[in-house]
Amino acid sequence: MRGFDFLSPASLSAALRAIDGQGKNYKILAGGTNLIPNLRDGAIHPGLVVDLGGIKTLKYIREKDGRMKIGALTTISDLMGSSLIKKRAGLLWDAIQTFAGPLVRNRATVGGNLVDASPAADTAVPLLALNARVKLRSIKGQRTVALNNFFTAYQKTMIRPGEILSEVVFPIPPRRIKHGYFKLGRRNAMAISVVSVAMLLDIKKKICADAAIALGSVAPTPLRIEKAEAVLRGKKVDSGLAKQCGEMAAKNASPINDIRASADYRRTMCAVLVHRMICQSLGIEHSPWHPVKEGF
Amino acid sequence: MEVFSVQFRVNGEEVEAEFPAHLTLLQALRELGYFEVKNGCEKGDCGSCTVLLDGLPVNSCLVLAVQVQDKEIITVRSLGSADNLHPLQENFIKHGAIQCGFCTPGMLLSAKALLDKNASPTREEINEGISGNLCRCTGYVKIVDAIKATADQLKTNQKKRRH
Ligand code: FES
Ligand code: FES
């Protein structure tokens, strides 16, 4: 690891002042679970590392006016220990149960997971389905952007030099809304997802009033599959429609081959998992679907 | 290169040292002679470098030494001593949960953190609790046996004490 300068400011404004005018010469240290190995491997060579660990005001989970607000420095363990998240944001709660392992969860933060912008980011997939927005602060002020626009390309986000992600906000889904999450990995613990699916389904009088479906690890960024959502909207959902929705999701994914799985396998699993999760979350009877046998 | 002076506590003892910013807590602890903190991968995958940081188990290779100002660190050294073993250590020995021993310091600390939070974990919960710690020798069954036995033992002791 090459040397760098280190600052540990006590407030967000001090941190913003420290990075102002630094261009791309600095890196923000949150949980460090990705940054520190990247520094060690020499994958990045910042001149300055600014540690947010001392900024207590960036660690909170609050419910306000029907919205959930999570401070960027909140760790995955903090989320797991929060009855508010468990009760009011079940989709996010389900997703973090399979986030790495307990040691990593004690350090890794929500803000860091989003800024890393891995296509497999475990908090990004449920947060996309929850219509989350992120607050970006800079010395000049702040802007709030939809998470759906935040990820711009593989490991790229809208964050500009001088900005720090300070908060994640999302509307708390009404209690009637059903949710489903599934992460397909090569093993149970510490797995990076092969494909992950998060969804919220609003069913009124048996008709799907609204749907939000997000996928991880099937494109350069975590993403919402709006065309698949449209398949469900305004219709009565049964296993057949869920299958159509899965096929549409697979069509709109652009997975790659990597050490964890092939692109073809990922695409097929998209279809299978979207179908399965719709049926499971709505309690619809469904038989296992073999897309390959059926010539999908 | 610039160095930073850092004060913290390791196993209850005050430590004051100077570190360059890029030194990880794992490297710093080993430089200071805490060789019980093992270096397996240096990227957060194996858990052999586990320490308790303000009571929470973490990978010390994923923390910079300059980040631990005023923090409390516990290594396996303060769990028990050769003539006064911690119940977890006794049970690891009794159940044959140690072969080469490289994962053991981290395993014991993750197990302790688990039992501190959940005094009577199921086998599944134990699996989850040690899922950040790799063992290449034992196949885990004996480790889980040892942790389960410790939990049961601590529970009976507590009951006895209450009567
Ligand atoms: S050495 Fe830290 S996790 Fe392997
Ligand atoms: S006993 Fe050898 S790695 Fe666990």
Short mmCIF file of N, CA and C and ligand atoms in Angstrom, two decimals, chain A residues 103, chain B residues 26 38-50 59-62 132, ligand 1:
data_model
loop_
_atom_site.label_atom_id
_atom_site.label_comp_id
_atom_site.label_asym_id
_atom_site.label_seq_id
_atom_site.Cartn_x
_atom_site.Cartn_y
_atom_site.Cartn_z
N LEU A 103 -18.85 -10.25 10.51
CA LEU A 103 -17.69 -9.38 10.74
C LEU A 103 -17.75 -8.17 9.81
N LEU B 26 -4.50 -4.85 11.57
CA LEU B 26 -3.87 -6.18 11.62
C LEU B 26 -2.35 -6.06 11.63
N LYS B 38 -4.15 -13.37 13.47
CA LYS B 38 -3.53 -14.05 12.31
C LYS B 38 -3.82 -13.33 11.00
N ASN B 39 -2.87 -13.46 10.10
CA ASN B 39 -3.02 -12.85 8.78
C ASN B 39 -3.24 -13.94 7.74
N GLY B 40 -4.49 -14.06 7.27
CA GLY B 40 -4.80 -15.11 6.30
C GLY B 40 -4.98 -14.62 4.89
N CYS B 41 -5.59 -13.47 4.70
CA CYS B 41 -5.90 -13.04 3.33
C CYS B 41 -5.76 -11.54 3.14
N GLU B 42 -5.89 -10.79 4.20
CA GLU B 42 -5.83 -9.32 4.16
C GLU B 42 -6.86 -8.70 3.24
N LYS B 43 -7.97 -9.39 3.02
CA LYS B 43 -9.04 -8.71 2.29
C LYS B 43 -10.43 -8.99 2.82
N GLY B 44 -10.51 -9.39 4.07
CA GLY B 44 -11.83 -9.52 4.68
C GLY B 44 -12.55 -10.82 4.36
N ASP B 45 -11.84 -11.79 3.80
CA ASP B 45 -12.52 -13.02 3.40
C ASP B 45 -12.44 -14.14 4.43
N CYS B 46 -11.38 -14.17 5.27
CA CYS B 46 -11.15 -15.40 6.04
C CYS B 46 -11.46 -15.29 7.53
N GLY B 47 -11.43 -14.10 8.09
CA GLY B 47 -11.75 -13.93 9.51
C GLY B 47 -10.66 -14.33 10.49
N SER B 48 -9.48 -14.74 9.99
CA SER B 48 -8.43 -15.16 10.93
C SER B 48 -7.88 -13.96 11.70
N CYS B 49 -8.13 -12.75 11.21
CA CYS B 49 -7.62 -11.53 11.85
C CYS B 49 -8.66 -10.91 12.78
N THR B 50 -9.72 -11.65 13.11
CA THR B 50 -10.82 -11.10 13.93
C THR B 50 -10.33 -10.56 15.28
N ASN B 59 -13.03 -7.62 11.12
CA ASN B 59 -11.78 -8.05 10.47
C ASN B 59 -10.76 -6.93 10.68
N SER B 60 -9.67 -7.21 11.40
CA SER B 60 -8.72 -6.12 11.66
C SER B 60 -7.96 -5.72 10.39
N CYS B 61 -8.03 -6.54 9.35
CA CYS B 61 -7.39 -6.17 8.08
C CYS B 61 -8.24 -5.17 7.31
N LEU B 62 -9.48 -4.93 7.77
CA LEU B 62 -10.36 -3.97 7.09
C LEU B 62 -10.48 -2.68 7.89
N GLY B 132 -18.31 -15.66 8.90
CA GLY B 132 -17.22 -14.84 8.36
C GLY B 132 -15.85 -15.42 8.69
S1 FES C 1 -6.76 -11.59 7.13
FE1 FES C 1 -8.43 -10.36 7.60
S2 FES C 1 -10.08 -11.50 6.86
FE2 FES C 1 -8.41 -12.66 6.20
#
